[in-house]
Amino acid sequence: MSLPPHAPVVPDTPTPTPPVRWGLLGAGHIARRGAQGIVDAPGCELAAVAARDHGRAGTLAADFGCDTTYASYTQLCADERVEAVYVNTTHPWHLEHALLAIEAGKHVLVEKPIALNAAQATQVFDAARAAGVFAIEGMWTRTLPVIREVERVVGDGEIGDVVRVEASLSLNLDYDERHRLFDLDNGGGALLDMGVYCCAFLWLFLGRPDTVHVMGSLAPTGADQVAALQWGYDSGAIGHAFVTSRGLAPGRALIVGRRGYVEIDPKFHHPAGATVVVDGAPPRRIQAPHQQFAHQFAEAARCIRAGELESPLVPHADTIGVMEILDAARSELGVHYPQE
Ligand SMILES: NC(=O)c1ccc[n+]([C@@H]2O[C@H](COP(=O)([O-])OP(=O)(O)OC[C@H]3O[C@@H](n4cnc5c(N)ncnc54)[C@H](OP(=O)(O)O)[C@@H]3O)[C@@H](O)[C@H]2O)c1
């Protein structure tokens, strides 16, 4: 079996100038980590924060030395100083909010999953391309140094042809129908929240599967709480993805080749290291601490200043392909969102 073509690993480039000025659309849980990523990323600056609750926008902005805040997303997108928007609302809002920013001529980084389904993801990317702006899903895993080095190791054939890839993630939550992970109105479900990482990882090292088998179970709200996907390839390669919002798993990922394997440190979606084992040689460590979200914002800024509309690290086609698999898996499990 030959490996699927890999996105080229972008070499480190000079800091983009002038800095890209980012606006935060939303000021919830993940917005804080996004703000940190922006201030840590070379070539990025936090210009404004918008939230439905103006006070909350103000608190977040002040914590990161930003003095422009809005109580309306429309006002944020009308701010000419804002060049790029980080959409960090919950998934059902991603399409509407990404389109709002794109239509105002802003570049966008949209939190994962980019939207509720592949059709919506395609809408976002088509609109961005038509407007001539950069768009990327916040699949930060693919921008992290360890994952990029593992891509190189596997791409160079060090472990031989890939025959199996597995990835799992979990959240050990008590059932609460109002929690985002269980609330269908708010895009609930383990597949869209965590499965998107596992599937993006399988896709990175195996490409599009020829067959997919799905098993799982639903919470009383109808949101998936356990999902296991088995990907099959005509070559004989196999992929396994497992997610649950009702259990505690370490978050492992493993890439098995004909001559060796790579084990990614948990949690695999933001690893600080990985171990490469090649038959007959002592294990080798890849160690590369990362700066959380800073890598994805730095990559977005690099693309924006280079005039690129998508990043080779997180190509649109891969994002859509993964969403198509999640669509099919949800359909088989019977998970439907009211906004679809
Ligand atoms: N990359 C990662 O590691 C990571 C980790 C966790 C989450 N995420 C992603 O980030 C996104 C947000 O997750 P979160 O945990 O930050 O969620 P959250 O705190 O519950 O909500 C984020 C924001 O979404 C808006 N929002 C939430 N519920 C809404 C509703 N019912 N109606 C209208 N707006 C609503 C609010 O915006 P306002 O602030 O304007 O009120 C809220 O602050 C999700 O898509 C999730 O998958 C990514």
Coordinates of C-alpha atoms and ligand atoms in Angstrom, one line a residue:
M1 CA 0.0 0.0 0.0
S2 CA 1.3 3.4 -0.8
L3 CA 0.7 6.4 1.5
P4 CA -1.9 9.0 0.5
P5 CA -0.4 12.3 -0.5
H6 CA 0.3 14.4 2.6
A7 CA -0.1 18.1 2.9
P8 CA 3.5 19.5 2.7
V9 CA 4.9 20.6 6.1
V10 CA 5.2 24.3 5.8
P11 CA 8.7 25.5 6.7
D12 CA 9.0 28.1 9.4
T13 CA 8.7 31.5 7.8
P14 CA 9.4 35.0 8.9
T15 CA 6.9 36.6 11.2
P16 CA 4.0 38.0 9.1
T17 CA 4.0 41.8 9.1
P18 CA 2.1 43.9 9.8
P19 CA 0.4 41.7 12.5
V20 CA -3.0 40.3 11.6
R21 CA -5.7 42.0 13.7
W22 CA -8.1 39.4 15.1
G23 CA -11.6 39.8 16.5
L24 CA -13.2 37.3 18.8
L25 CA -16.8 36.4 17.9
G26 CA -18.0 34.9 21.1
A27 CA -16.5 35.1 24.6
G28 CA -17.3 31.7 26.2
H29 CA -15.1 28.9 27.5
I30 CA -12.8 28.3 24.6
A31 CA -12.5 32.0 23.7
R32 CA -10.0 32.6 26.5
R33 CA -7.7 30.0 25.1
G34 CA -8.2 31.5 21.6
A35 CA -7.2 34.9 23.0
Q36 CA -4.1 33.5 24.6
G37 CA -3.2 31.8 21.3
I38 CA -3.6 35.1 19.4
V39 CA -1.4 37.1 21.8
D40 CA 1.2 34.3 21.8
A41 CA 1.3 33.8 18.0
P42 CA 3.9 35.7 16.0
G43 CA 2.2 38.0 13.5
C44 CA -1.1 38.2 15.4
E45 CA -2.8 40.9 17.5
L46 CA -6.1 40.9 19.5
A47 CA -8.0 43.9 18.2
A48 CA -11.6 43.4 19.5
V49 CA -13.9 41.0 21.4
A50 CA -17.7 40.7 20.9
A51 CA -20.2 38.8 23.0
R52 CA -23.9 38.8 23.5
D53 CA -23.1 40.0 27.0
H54 CA -21.1 43.2 26.7
G55 CA -19.7 42.9 30.2
R56 CA -18.3 39.4 29.5
A57 CA -16.7 40.7 26.4
G58 CA -15.1 43.5 28.4
T59 CA -13.7 41.1 31.1
L60 CA -12.1 38.9 28.5
A61 CA -10.7 41.7 26.5
A62 CA -9.3 43.4 29.6
D63 CA -7.5 40.2 30.6
F64 CA -5.6 40.3 27.3
G65 CA -4.9 44.0 27.1
C66 CA -7.6 44.7 24.4
D67 CA -9.8 47.8 24.7
T68 CA -12.3 47.4 21.9
T69 CA -15.5 45.4 22.8
Y70 CA -18.9 45.0 21.2
A71 CA -22.2 43.6 22.4
S72 CA -23.0 42.6 18.8
Y73 CA -21.3 40.3 16.3
T74 CA -22.5 42.5 13.5
Q75 CA -20.6 45.5 15.0
L76 CA -17.5 43.4 15.4
C77 CA -17.6 42.5 11.7
A78 CA -18.2 46.1 10.7
D79 CA -15.0 47.2 12.5
E80 CA -12.6 48.0 9.7
R81 CA -9.6 47.5 12.1
V82 CA -10.5 43.8 12.4
E83 CA -9.0 41.8 9.6
A84 CA -9.8 38.2 10.8
V85 CA -12.5 36.7 13.0
Y86 CA -12.1 33.8 15.3
V87 CA -15.6 32.2 15.4
N88 CA -15.8 30.4 18.8
T89 CA -19.6 30.1 19.4
T90 CA -21.1 26.6 19.7
H91 CA -21.3 24.5 16.5
P92 CA -24.9 25.3 15.4
W93 CA -23.9 28.9 15.1
H94 CA -20.7 28.4 13.2
L95 CA -22.2 28.6 9.7
E96 CA -24.2 31.8 10.4
H97 CA -21.3 33.5 12.2
A98 CA -18.7 32.5 9.7
L99 CA -20.9 33.8 6.8
L100 CA -21.5 37.1 8.7
A101 CA -17.7 37.6 9.0
I102 CA -16.9 36.4 5.4
E103 CA -19.6 38.7 4.0
A104 CA -18.0 41.6 5.8
G105 CA -14.7 40.7 4.1
K106 CA -13.0 39.1 7.1
H107 CA -10.7 36.1 7.1
V108 CA -12.0 33.4 9.4
L109 CA -10.8 30.7 11.8
V110 CA -13.8 28.7 12.8
E111 CA -13.7 26.4 15.9
K112 CA -14.0 22.7 15.3
P113 CA -16.2 21.3 14.0
I114 CA -16.4 23.9 11.3
A115 CA -20.1 23.4 11.1
L116 CA -22.9 20.9 11.8
N117 CA -22.4 18.9 8.6
A118 CA -20.4 18.7 5.3
A119 CA -23.0 20.7 3.4
Q120 CA -22.6 23.6 5.8
A121 CA -18.8 23.2 5.8
T122 CA -18.8 23.5 2.0
Q123 CA -21.0 26.6 2.2
V124 CA -18.4 28.3 4.5
F125 CA -15.5 27.4 2.2
D126 CA -17.4 28.4 -1.0
A127 CA -18.4 31.7 0.5
A128 CA -14.8 32.4 1.6
R129 CA -13.3 31.5 -1.7
A130 CA -15.9 33.7 -3.5
A131 CA -15.1 36.6 -1.2
G132 CA -11.3 36.1 -1.6
V133 CA -10.8 35.6 2.1
F134 CA -8.8 32.9 4.0
A135 CA -10.8 30.2 5.9
I136 CA -9.7 27.4 8.2
E137 CA -11.3 25.0 10.7
G138 CA -9.6 25.3 14.1
M139 CA -8.2 21.8 13.8
W140 CA -5.1 22.9 15.8
T141 CA -3.8 19.4 16.2
R142 CA -2.6 19.5 12.6
T143 CA -0.5 22.6 13.2
L144 CA 1.3 21.3 16.3
P145 CA 5.1 20.5 16.1
V146 CA 4.8 16.9 17.2
I147 CA 2.1 16.0 14.7
R148 CA 4.0 17.7 11.9
E149 CA 7.1 15.8 12.8
V150 CA 5.2 12.5 13.0
E151 CA 3.7 13.4 9.5
R152 CA 7.3 13.7 8.3
V153 CA 8.4 10.4 9.9
V154 CA 5.5 8.5 8.5
G155 CA 5.7 10.3 5.1
D156 CA 9.4 9.4 4.8
G157 CA 8.5 5.7 5.2
E158 CA 10.4 5.2 8.5
I159 CA 7.7 2.8 9.8
G160 CA 6.9 1.3 6.4
D161 CA 3.4 1.3 4.8
V162 CA 0.7 2.3 7.3
V163 CA -1.6 -0.7 8.1
R164 CA -3.6 0.6 11.1
V165 CA -4.3 3.9 12.8
E166 CA -6.3 4.3 16.0
A167 CA -7.4 7.3 18.0
S168 CA -9.7 7.8 21.0
L169 CA -10.9 10.6 23.1
S170 CA -13.3 10.8 26.0
L171 CA -14.9 13.2 28.5
N172 CA -16.1 11.7 31.8
L173 CA -19.3 13.7 32.2
D174 CA -22.4 13.0 34.3
Y175 CA -25.5 13.1 32.2
D176 CA -27.1 16.5 32.2
E177 CA -29.5 17.3 29.4
R178 CA -28.5 21.0 29.5
H179 CA -24.8 20.3 29.1
R180 CA -23.5 21.3 25.6
L181 CA -22.4 17.7 24.9
F182 CA -25.9 16.3 25.5
D183 CA -28.0 19.2 24.1
L184 CA -29.0 18.6 20.5
D185 CA -30.1 22.3 20.2
N186 CA -26.5 23.2 20.9
G187 CA -24.9 20.7 18.6
G188 CA -24.5 18.0 21.3
G189 CA -22.8 14.7 20.8
A190 CA -19.4 13.1 21.2
L191 CA -18.8 12.7 17.5
L192 CA -18.9 16.4 16.6
D193 CA -17.1 17.4 19.8
M194 CA -14.3 14.7 19.9
G195 CA -14.9 12.4 17.0
V196 CA -13.9 15.2 14.7
Y197 CA -10.3 15.1 16.2
C198 CA -10.1 11.3 15.9
C199 CA -11.4 11.2 12.3
A200 CA -9.1 14.1 11.3
F201 CA -6.2 12.1 12.7
L202 CA -7.2 8.9 10.9
W203 CA -7.6 10.9 7.7
L204 CA -4.2 12.5 8.0
F205 CA -2.4 9.1 8.0
L206 CA -4.8 7.0 6.0
G207 CA -6.9 9.3 3.8
R208 CA -10.5 8.7 2.8
P209 CA -11.7 5.2 3.8
D210 CA -13.3 2.8 1.3
T211 CA -15.8 1.5 4.0
V212 CA -17.0 2.7 7.4
H213 CA -18.7 0.7 10.1
V214 CA -20.3 2.5 13.0
M215 CA -21.5 1.4 16.5
G216 CA -22.6 3.5 19.4
S217 CA -25.3 4.6 21.8
L218 CA -27.4 7.7 22.4
A219 CA -28.1 9.7 25.6
P220 CA -31.8 10.2 26.5
T221 CA -31.7 13.6 24.6
G222 CA -30.7 11.7 21.3
A223 CA -27.1 13.0 21.3
D224 CA -24.5 10.3 20.7
Q225 CA -22.6 9.5 23.9
V226 CA -20.5 6.5 22.6
A227 CA -19.3 6.1 19.0
A228 CA -16.9 3.6 17.5
L229 CA -15.9 3.9 13.9
Q230 CA -14.0 1.3 11.9
W231 CA -12.6 2.5 8.7
G232 CA -11.6 -0.1 6.0
Y233 CA -9.4 0.2 3.0
D234 CA -9.2 -1.9 -0.1
S235 CA -5.4 -2.2 0.6
G236 CA -6.2 -4.0 3.9
A237 CA -5.4 -1.0 6.2
I238 CA -7.8 -0.3 9.1
G239 CA -8.6 2.7 11.1
H240 CA -10.4 2.8 14.5
A241 CA -11.9 5.9 16.2
F242 CA -13.6 5.7 19.5
V243 CA -15.2 8.6 21.5
T244 CA -17.4 8.8 24.5
S245 CA -18.7 11.5 26.8
R246 CA -19.5 9.0 29.5
G247 CA -16.1 7.3 30.2
L248 CA -12.5 7.9 31.0
A249 CA -10.0 6.9 28.4
P250 CA -6.4 8.2 28.1
G251 CA -6.8 9.8 24.7
R252 CA -4.3 7.6 22.8
A253 CA -3.4 7.4 19.2
L254 CA -1.2 4.9 17.4
I255 CA 0.0 4.6 13.8
V256 CA 1.1 1.0 12.9
G257 CA 3.3 0.4 9.9
R258 CA 4.8 -2.7 8.4
R259 CA 8.2 -2.1 10.1
G260 CA 7.3 -0.1 13.2
Y261 CA 4.8 2.2 14.9
V262 CA 4.4 5.7 16.3
E263 CA 2.6 6.1 19.6
I264 CA 1.4 9.6 20.3
D265 CA 1.5 10.8 23.9
P266 CA -2.0 11.3 25.4
K267 CA -3.9 13.4 24.7
F268 CA -3.1 12.9 21.1
H269 CA -4.9 16.0 19.9
H270 CA -2.4 18.2 21.7
P271 CA 0.7 16.0 22.3
A272 CA 4.0 17.2 23.7
G273 CA 5.7 14.0 22.4
A274 CA 5.6 10.8 20.6
T275 CA 7.6 7.5 20.5
V276 CA 8.8 6.0 17.2
V277 CA 9.6 2.3 17.3
V278 CA 11.2 0.7 14.3
D279 CA 11.9 -3.0 14.2
G280 CA 15.4 -3.7 15.5
A281 CA 16.2 -0.1 16.7
P282 CA 15.8 1.4 20.2
P283 CA 12.7 3.5 20.6
R284 CA 13.2 7.2 19.6
R285 CA 11.4 10.1 21.3
I286 CA 10.0 13.1 19.5
Q287 CA 9.7 15.8 22.0
A288 CA 8.3 19.2 21.1
P289 CA 6.3 21.1 23.7
H290 CA 3.7 23.3 22.0
Q291 CA 2.1 26.7 22.6
Q292 CA -1.5 25.5 22.4
F293 CA -3.5 27.5 19.9
A294 CA -0.7 29.8 19.0
H295 CA 0.4 27.5 16.1
Q296 CA -2.9 27.6 14.3
F297 CA -3.1 31.4 14.6
A298 CA 0.5 31.8 13.4
E299 CA -0.3 29.5 10.4
A300 CA -3.5 31.5 9.6
A301 CA -1.5 34.8 9.8
R302 CA 1.2 33.3 7.5
C303 CA -1.4 32.3 4.9
I304 CA -3.3 35.7 5.2
R305 CA -0.1 37.7 4.6
A306 CA 0.9 35.3 1.8
G307 CA -2.5 35.8 0.1
E308 CA -3.3 32.1 0.4
L309 CA -7.0 31.2 0.8
E310 CA -6.4 27.9 2.6
S311 CA -3.7 26.3 4.7
P312 CA -1.8 23.3 3.4
L313 CA -1.8 22.1 7.0
V314 CA -5.6 22.0 7.3
P315 CA -6.9 21.8 3.7
H316 CA -10.6 22.5 3.0
A317 CA -11.0 19.1 1.3
D318 CA -9.8 17.2 4.4
T319 CA -12.2 19.2 6.7
I320 CA -15.1 18.4 4.3
G321 CA -14.1 14.8 4.0
V322 CA -14.1 14.3 7.7
M323 CA -17.5 16.0 8.0
E324 CA -18.9 13.7 5.4
I325 CA -17.8 10.7 7.6
L326 CA -19.3 12.3 10.7
D327 CA -22.5 12.9 8.8
A328 CA -22.7 9.3 7.8
A329 CA -21.9 8.0 11.3
R330 CA -24.6 10.3 12.8
S331 CA -27.1 9.2 10.3
E332 CA -26.4 5.6 11.1
L333 CA -26.8 6.3 14.9
G334 CA -29.9 8.4 14.3
V335 CA -28.5 11.7 15.5
H336 CA -30.2 14.7 13.9
Y337 CA -29.9 18.4 14.8
P338 CA -32.9 20.6 14.7
Q339 CA -31.0 23.2 12.7
E340 CA -30.2 20.8 9.8
Ligands
LIG1 N1 -10.2 23.6 20.1 C1 -10.5 23.1 21.3 O1 -9.7 22.5 22.0 C2 -11.9 23.3 21.8 C3 -12.2 23.0 23.1 C4 -13.5 23.2 23.5 C5 -14.5 23.7 22.6 N2 -14.1 23.9 21.3 C6 -15.2 24.4 20.4 O2 -15.4 25.7 20.6 C7 -16.8 26.0 20.4 C8 -17.4 26.7 21.7 O3 -17.2 25.8 22.8 P1 -17.3 26.3 24.3 O4 -17.0 25.2 25.1 O5 -16.4 27.6 24.3 O6 -18.8 26.7 24.4 P2 -19.6 27.7 25.3 O7 -18.6 28.4 26.3 O8 -20.7 27.0 25.9 O9 -20.2 28.8 24.3 C9 -19.4 29.6 23.5 C10 -20.1 30.8 23.0 O10 -21.1 30.4 22.1 C11 -22.3 31.3 22.2 N3 -23.4 30.4 22.6 C12 -23.4 29.4 23.4 N4 -24.6 28.8 23.5 C13 -25.4 29.6 22.8 C14 -26.8 29.5 22.5 N5 -27.6 28.6 23.0 N6 -27.3 30.5 21.6 C15 -26.5 31.4 21.1 N7 -25.2 31.5 21.3 C16 -24.6 30.6 22.2 C17 -21.9 32.2 23.4 O11 -21.4 33.4 22.8 P3 -21.4 34.8 23.6 O12 -20.1 34.8 24.3 O13 -21.5 35.9 22.6 O14 -22.5 34.8 24.6 C18 -20.9 31.5 24.2 O15 -20.0 32.3 24.9 C19 -17.5 24.7 20.1 O16 -17.7 24.6 18.7 C20 -16.5 23.6 20.5 O17 -16.4 22.5 19.7 C21 -12.9 23.7 20.9

